[in-house]
PDB file of C-alpha atoms in Angstrom:
ATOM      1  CA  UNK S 284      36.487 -15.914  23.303  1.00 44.00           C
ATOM      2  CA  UNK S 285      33.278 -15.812  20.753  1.00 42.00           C
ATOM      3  CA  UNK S 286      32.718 -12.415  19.772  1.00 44.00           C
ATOM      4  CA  UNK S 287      28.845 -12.150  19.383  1.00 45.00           C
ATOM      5  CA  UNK S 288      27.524 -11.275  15.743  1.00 46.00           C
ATOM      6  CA  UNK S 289      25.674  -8.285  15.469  1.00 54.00           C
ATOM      7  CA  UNK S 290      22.649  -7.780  13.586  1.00 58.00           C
ATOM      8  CA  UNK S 291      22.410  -5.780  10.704  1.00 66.00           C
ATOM      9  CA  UNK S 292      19.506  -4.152   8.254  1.00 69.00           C
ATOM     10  CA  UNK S 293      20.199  -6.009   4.759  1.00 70.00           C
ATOM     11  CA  UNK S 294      18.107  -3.872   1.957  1.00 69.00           C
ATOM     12  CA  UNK S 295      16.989  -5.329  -1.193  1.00 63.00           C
ATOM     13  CA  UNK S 296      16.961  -2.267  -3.796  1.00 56.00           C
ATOM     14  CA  UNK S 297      14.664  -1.771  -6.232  1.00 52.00           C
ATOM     15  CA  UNK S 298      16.116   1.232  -8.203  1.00 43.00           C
ATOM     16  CA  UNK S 299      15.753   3.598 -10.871  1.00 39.00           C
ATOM     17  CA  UNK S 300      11.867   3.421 -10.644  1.00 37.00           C
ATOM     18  CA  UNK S 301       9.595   5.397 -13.246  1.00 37.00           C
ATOM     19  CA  UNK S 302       6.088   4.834 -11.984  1.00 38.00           C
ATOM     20  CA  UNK S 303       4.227   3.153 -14.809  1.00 33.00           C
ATOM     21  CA  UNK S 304       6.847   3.413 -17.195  1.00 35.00           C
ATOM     22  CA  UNK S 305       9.584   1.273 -15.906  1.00 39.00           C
ATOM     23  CA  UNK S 306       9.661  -1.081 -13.286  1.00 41.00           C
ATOM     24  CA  UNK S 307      13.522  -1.086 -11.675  1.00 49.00           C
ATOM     25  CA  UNK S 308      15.391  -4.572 -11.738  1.00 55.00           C
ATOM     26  CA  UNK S 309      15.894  -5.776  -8.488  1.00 65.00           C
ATOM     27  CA  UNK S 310      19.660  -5.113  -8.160  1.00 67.00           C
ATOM     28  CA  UNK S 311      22.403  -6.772  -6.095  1.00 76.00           C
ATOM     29  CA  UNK S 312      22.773  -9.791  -3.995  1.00 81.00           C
ATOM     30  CA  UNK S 313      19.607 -10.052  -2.168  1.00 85.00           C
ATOM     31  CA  UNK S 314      17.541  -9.199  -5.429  1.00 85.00           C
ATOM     32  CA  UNK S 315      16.366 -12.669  -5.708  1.00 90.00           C
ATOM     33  CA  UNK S 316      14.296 -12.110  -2.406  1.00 91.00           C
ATOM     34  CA  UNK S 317      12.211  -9.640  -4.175  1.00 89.00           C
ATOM     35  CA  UNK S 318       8.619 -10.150  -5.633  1.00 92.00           C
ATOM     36  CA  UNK S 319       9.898  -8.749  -9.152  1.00 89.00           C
ATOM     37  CA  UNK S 320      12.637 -11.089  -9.582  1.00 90.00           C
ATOM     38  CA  UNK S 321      11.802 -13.552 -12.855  1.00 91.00           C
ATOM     39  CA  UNK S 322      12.073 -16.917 -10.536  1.00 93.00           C
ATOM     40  CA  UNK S 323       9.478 -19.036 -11.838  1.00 96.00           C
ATOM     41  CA  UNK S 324       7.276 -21.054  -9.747  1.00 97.00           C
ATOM     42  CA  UNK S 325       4.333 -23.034  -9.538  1.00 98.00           C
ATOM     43  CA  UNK S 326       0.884 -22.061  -7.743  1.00 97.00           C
ATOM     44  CA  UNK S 327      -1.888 -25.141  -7.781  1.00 94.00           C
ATOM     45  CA  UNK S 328       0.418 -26.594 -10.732  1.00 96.00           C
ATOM     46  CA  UNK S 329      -0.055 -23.370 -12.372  1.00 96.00           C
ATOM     47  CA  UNK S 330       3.511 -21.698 -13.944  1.00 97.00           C
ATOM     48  CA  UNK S 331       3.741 -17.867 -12.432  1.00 97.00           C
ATOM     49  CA  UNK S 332       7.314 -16.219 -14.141  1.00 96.00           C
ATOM     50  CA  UNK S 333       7.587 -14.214 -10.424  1.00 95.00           C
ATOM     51  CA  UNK S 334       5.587 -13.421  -7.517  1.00 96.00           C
ATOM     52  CA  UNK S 335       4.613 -10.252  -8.867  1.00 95.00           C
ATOM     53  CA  UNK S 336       3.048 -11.771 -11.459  1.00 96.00           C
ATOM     54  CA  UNK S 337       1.202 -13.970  -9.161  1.00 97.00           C
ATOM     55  CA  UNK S 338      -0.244 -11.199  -7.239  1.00 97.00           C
ATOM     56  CA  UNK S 339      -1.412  -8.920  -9.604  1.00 97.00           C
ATOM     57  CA  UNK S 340      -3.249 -11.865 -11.556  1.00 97.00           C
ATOM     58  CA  UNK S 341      -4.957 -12.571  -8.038  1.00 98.00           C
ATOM     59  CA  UNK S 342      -6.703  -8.912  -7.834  1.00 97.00           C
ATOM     60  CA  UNK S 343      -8.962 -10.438 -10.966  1.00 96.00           C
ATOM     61  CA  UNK S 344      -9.045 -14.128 -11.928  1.00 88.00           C
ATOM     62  CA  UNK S 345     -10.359 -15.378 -15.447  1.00 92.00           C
ATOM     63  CA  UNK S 346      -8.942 -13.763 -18.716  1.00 94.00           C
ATOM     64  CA  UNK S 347      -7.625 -10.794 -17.115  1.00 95.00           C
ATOM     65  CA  UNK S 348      -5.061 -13.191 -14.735  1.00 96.00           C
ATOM     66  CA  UNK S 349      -4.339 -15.066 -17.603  1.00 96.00           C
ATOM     67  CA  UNK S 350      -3.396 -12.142 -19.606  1.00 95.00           C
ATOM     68  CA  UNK S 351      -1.090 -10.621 -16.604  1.00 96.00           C
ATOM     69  CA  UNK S 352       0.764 -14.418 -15.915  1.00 96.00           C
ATOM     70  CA  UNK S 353       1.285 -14.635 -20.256  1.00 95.00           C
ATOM     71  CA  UNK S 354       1.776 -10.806 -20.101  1.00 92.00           C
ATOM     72  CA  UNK S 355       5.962 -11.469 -20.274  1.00 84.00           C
ATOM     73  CA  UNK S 356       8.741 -13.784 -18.340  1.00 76.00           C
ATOM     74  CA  UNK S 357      11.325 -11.668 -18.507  1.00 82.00           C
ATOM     75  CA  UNK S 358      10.163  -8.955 -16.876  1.00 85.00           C
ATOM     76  CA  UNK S 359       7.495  -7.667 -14.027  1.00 87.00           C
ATOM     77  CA  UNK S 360       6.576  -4.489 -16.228  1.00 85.00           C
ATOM     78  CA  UNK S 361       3.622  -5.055 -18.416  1.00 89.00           C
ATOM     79  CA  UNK S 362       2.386  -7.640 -15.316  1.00 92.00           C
ATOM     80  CA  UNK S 363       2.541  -4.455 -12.951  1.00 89.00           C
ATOM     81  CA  UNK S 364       1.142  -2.296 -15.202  1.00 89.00           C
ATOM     82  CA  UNK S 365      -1.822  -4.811 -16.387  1.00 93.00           C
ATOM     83  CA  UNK S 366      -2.747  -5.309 -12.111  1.00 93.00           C
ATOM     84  CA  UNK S 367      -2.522  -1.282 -11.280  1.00 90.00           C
ATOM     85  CA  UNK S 368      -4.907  -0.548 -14.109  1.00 89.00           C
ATOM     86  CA  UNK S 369      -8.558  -0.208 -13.292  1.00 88.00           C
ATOM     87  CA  UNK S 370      -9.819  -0.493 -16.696  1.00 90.00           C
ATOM     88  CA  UNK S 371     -11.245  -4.306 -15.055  1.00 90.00           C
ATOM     89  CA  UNK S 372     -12.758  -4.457 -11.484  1.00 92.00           C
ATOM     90  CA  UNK S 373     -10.242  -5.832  -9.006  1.00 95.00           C
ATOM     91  CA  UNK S 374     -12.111  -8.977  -6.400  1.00 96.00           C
ATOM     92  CA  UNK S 375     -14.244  -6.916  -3.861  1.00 96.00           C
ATOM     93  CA  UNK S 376     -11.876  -8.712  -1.082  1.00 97.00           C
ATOM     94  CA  UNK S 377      -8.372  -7.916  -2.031  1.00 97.00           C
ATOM     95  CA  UNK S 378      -7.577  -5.609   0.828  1.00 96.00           C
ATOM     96  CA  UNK S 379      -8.302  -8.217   3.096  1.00 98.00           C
ATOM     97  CA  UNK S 380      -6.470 -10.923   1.093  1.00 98.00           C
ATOM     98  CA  UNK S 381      -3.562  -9.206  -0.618  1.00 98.00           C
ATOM     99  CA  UNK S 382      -0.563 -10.054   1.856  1.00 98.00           C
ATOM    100  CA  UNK S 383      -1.976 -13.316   2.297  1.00 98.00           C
ATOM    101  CA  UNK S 384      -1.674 -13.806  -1.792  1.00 98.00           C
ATOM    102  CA  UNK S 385       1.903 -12.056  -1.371  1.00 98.00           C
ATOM    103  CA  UNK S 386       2.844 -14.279   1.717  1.00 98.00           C
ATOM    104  CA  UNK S 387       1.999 -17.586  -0.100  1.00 98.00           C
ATOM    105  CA  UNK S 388       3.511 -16.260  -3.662  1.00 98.00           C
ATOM    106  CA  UNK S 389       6.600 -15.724  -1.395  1.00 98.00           C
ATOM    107  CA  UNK S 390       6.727 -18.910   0.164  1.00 98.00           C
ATOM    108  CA  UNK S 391       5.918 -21.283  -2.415  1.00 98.00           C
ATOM    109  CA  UNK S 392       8.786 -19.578  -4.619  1.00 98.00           C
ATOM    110  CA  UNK S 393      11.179 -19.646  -1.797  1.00 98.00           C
ATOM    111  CA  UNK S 394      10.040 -23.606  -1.237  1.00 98.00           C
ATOM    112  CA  UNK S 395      10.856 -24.322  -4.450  1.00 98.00           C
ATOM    113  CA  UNK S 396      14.265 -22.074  -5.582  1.00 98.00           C
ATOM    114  CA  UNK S 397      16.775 -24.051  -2.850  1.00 97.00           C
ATOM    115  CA  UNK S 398      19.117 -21.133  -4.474  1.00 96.00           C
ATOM    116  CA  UNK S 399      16.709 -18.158  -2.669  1.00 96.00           C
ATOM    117  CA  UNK S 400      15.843 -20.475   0.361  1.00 97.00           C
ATOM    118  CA  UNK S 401      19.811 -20.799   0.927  1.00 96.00           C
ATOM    119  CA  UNK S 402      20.097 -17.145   0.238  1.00 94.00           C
ATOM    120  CA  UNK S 403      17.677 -16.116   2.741  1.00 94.00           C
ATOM    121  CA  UNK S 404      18.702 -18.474   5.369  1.00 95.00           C
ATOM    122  CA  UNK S 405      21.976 -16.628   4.698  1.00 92.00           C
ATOM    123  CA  UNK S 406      20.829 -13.537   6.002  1.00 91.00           C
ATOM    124  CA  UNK S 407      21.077 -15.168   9.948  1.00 91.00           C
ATOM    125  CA  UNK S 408      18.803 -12.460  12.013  1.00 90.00           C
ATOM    126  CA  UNK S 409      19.247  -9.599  10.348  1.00 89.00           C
ATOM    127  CA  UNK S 410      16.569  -6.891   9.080  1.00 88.00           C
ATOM    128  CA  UNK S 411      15.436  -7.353   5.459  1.00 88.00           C
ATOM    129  CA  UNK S 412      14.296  -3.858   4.172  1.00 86.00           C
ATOM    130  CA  UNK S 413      12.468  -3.680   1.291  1.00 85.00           C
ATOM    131  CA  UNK S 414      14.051  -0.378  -0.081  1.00 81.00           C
ATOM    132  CA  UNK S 415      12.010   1.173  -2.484  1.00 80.00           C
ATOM    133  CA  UNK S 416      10.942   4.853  -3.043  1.00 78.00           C
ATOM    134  CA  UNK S 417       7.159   4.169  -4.072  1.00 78.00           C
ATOM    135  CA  UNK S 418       5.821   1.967  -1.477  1.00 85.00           C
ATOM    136  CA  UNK S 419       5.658   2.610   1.761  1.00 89.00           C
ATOM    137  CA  UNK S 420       3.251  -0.364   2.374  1.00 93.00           C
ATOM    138  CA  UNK S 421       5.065  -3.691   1.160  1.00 91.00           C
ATOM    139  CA  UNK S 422       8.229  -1.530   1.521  1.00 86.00           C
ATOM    140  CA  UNK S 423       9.830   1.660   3.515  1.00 84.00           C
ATOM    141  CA  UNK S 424       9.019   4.264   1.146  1.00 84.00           C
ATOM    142  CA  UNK S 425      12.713   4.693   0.255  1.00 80.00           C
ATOM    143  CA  UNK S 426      13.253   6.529   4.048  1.00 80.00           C
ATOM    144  CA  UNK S 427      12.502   3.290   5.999  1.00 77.00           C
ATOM    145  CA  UNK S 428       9.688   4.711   7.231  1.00 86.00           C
ATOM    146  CA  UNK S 429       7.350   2.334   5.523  1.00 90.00           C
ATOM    147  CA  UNK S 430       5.902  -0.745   6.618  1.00 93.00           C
ATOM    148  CA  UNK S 431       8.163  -3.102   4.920  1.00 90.00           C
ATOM    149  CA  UNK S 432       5.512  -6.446   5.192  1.00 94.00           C
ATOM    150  CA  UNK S 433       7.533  -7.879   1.859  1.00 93.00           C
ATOM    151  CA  UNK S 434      10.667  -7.470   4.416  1.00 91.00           C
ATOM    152  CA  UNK S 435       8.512  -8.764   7.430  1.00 94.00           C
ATOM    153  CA  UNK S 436       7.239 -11.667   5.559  1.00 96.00           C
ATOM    154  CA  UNK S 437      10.317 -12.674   4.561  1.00 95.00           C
ATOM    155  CA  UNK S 438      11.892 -13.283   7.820  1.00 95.00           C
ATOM    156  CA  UNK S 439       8.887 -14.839   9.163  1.00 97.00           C
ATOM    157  CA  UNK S 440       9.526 -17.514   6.534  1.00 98.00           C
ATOM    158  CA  UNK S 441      13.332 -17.334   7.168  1.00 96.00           C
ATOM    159  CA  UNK S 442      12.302 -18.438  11.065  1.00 97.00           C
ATOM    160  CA  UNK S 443      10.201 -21.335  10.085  1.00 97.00           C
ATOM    161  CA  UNK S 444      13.167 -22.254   8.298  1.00 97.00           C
ATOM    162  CA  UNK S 445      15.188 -22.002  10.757  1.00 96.00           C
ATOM    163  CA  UNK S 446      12.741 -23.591  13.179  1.00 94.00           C
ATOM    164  CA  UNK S 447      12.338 -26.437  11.044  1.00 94.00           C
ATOM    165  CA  UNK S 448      16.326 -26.943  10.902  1.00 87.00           C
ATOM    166  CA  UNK S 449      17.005 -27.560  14.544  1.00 86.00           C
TER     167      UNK S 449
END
């Protein structure tokens, strides 16, 4: 007899979080899923160190996205930091293309990292929670209570994965 596999919620972590001090290392084995993992990638044959990178340059363009991509590869701090700041006027249509710049970041990194697209076609079905206390948008506000569209986005590219396999 097959027993059937239940479903569970697999978190990603982000802890120890100092807002714009310290960003928190993605921790543990799902870490690579998140947008501030260093897993670089390339957007229109431009090099981006992570995703986060990628999306902060995208609330500018010119210098300003140039200085956030060069702004360190070894960490999403100083790129984080750079995109929150208002010293520079963000693009008057980012709330209307932000998880569309985060859904394509996401993708193209997961295209090409076979490591991360194994690793999320490892997760099966199950949840992915974006666990962090400060965002209740792209993640579930550290009560999953949030939104969790990093989460959501992720297994919507995990199912065209899968879709593609069979």
């Amino acid at each position: 007899e097959k027993q059937q596999m239940e479903s569970k919620v697999i978190s990603f972590p982000t802890v120890g979080w100092r807002p714009m001090k310290e960003l928190s290392v993605p921790q543990g084995k799902y870490a690579l899923l998140c947008n501030h993992s260093i897993t670089p990638f390339k957007m229109n044959n431009v090099s981006w160190p992570s995703v986060e990178h990628y999306f902060q340059a995208q609330k500018f363009g010119g210098e300003m996205a140039e200085k956030i991509r060069k702004s360190s590869d070894t960490s999403t701090i100083s790129a984080h930091k750079l995109g929150r700041s208002r010293k520079n006027p963000i693009r008057s249509d980012w709330e209307q293309v932000k998880e569309n710049v985060m859904k394509e970041a996401l993708e193209a990194k997961i295209a090409q990292n076979d490591n991360i697209k194994q690793l999320l076609l490892s997760t099966g079905n199950d949840t992915l929670l974006y666990h962090t206390h400060n965002d209740a948008f792209w993640g579930d506000g550290g009560v999953g209570k949030g939104e969790n569209r990093i989460g959501n986005m992720l297994m919507a590219i995990r199912e065209n994965y899968q879709k593609e396999a069979q």
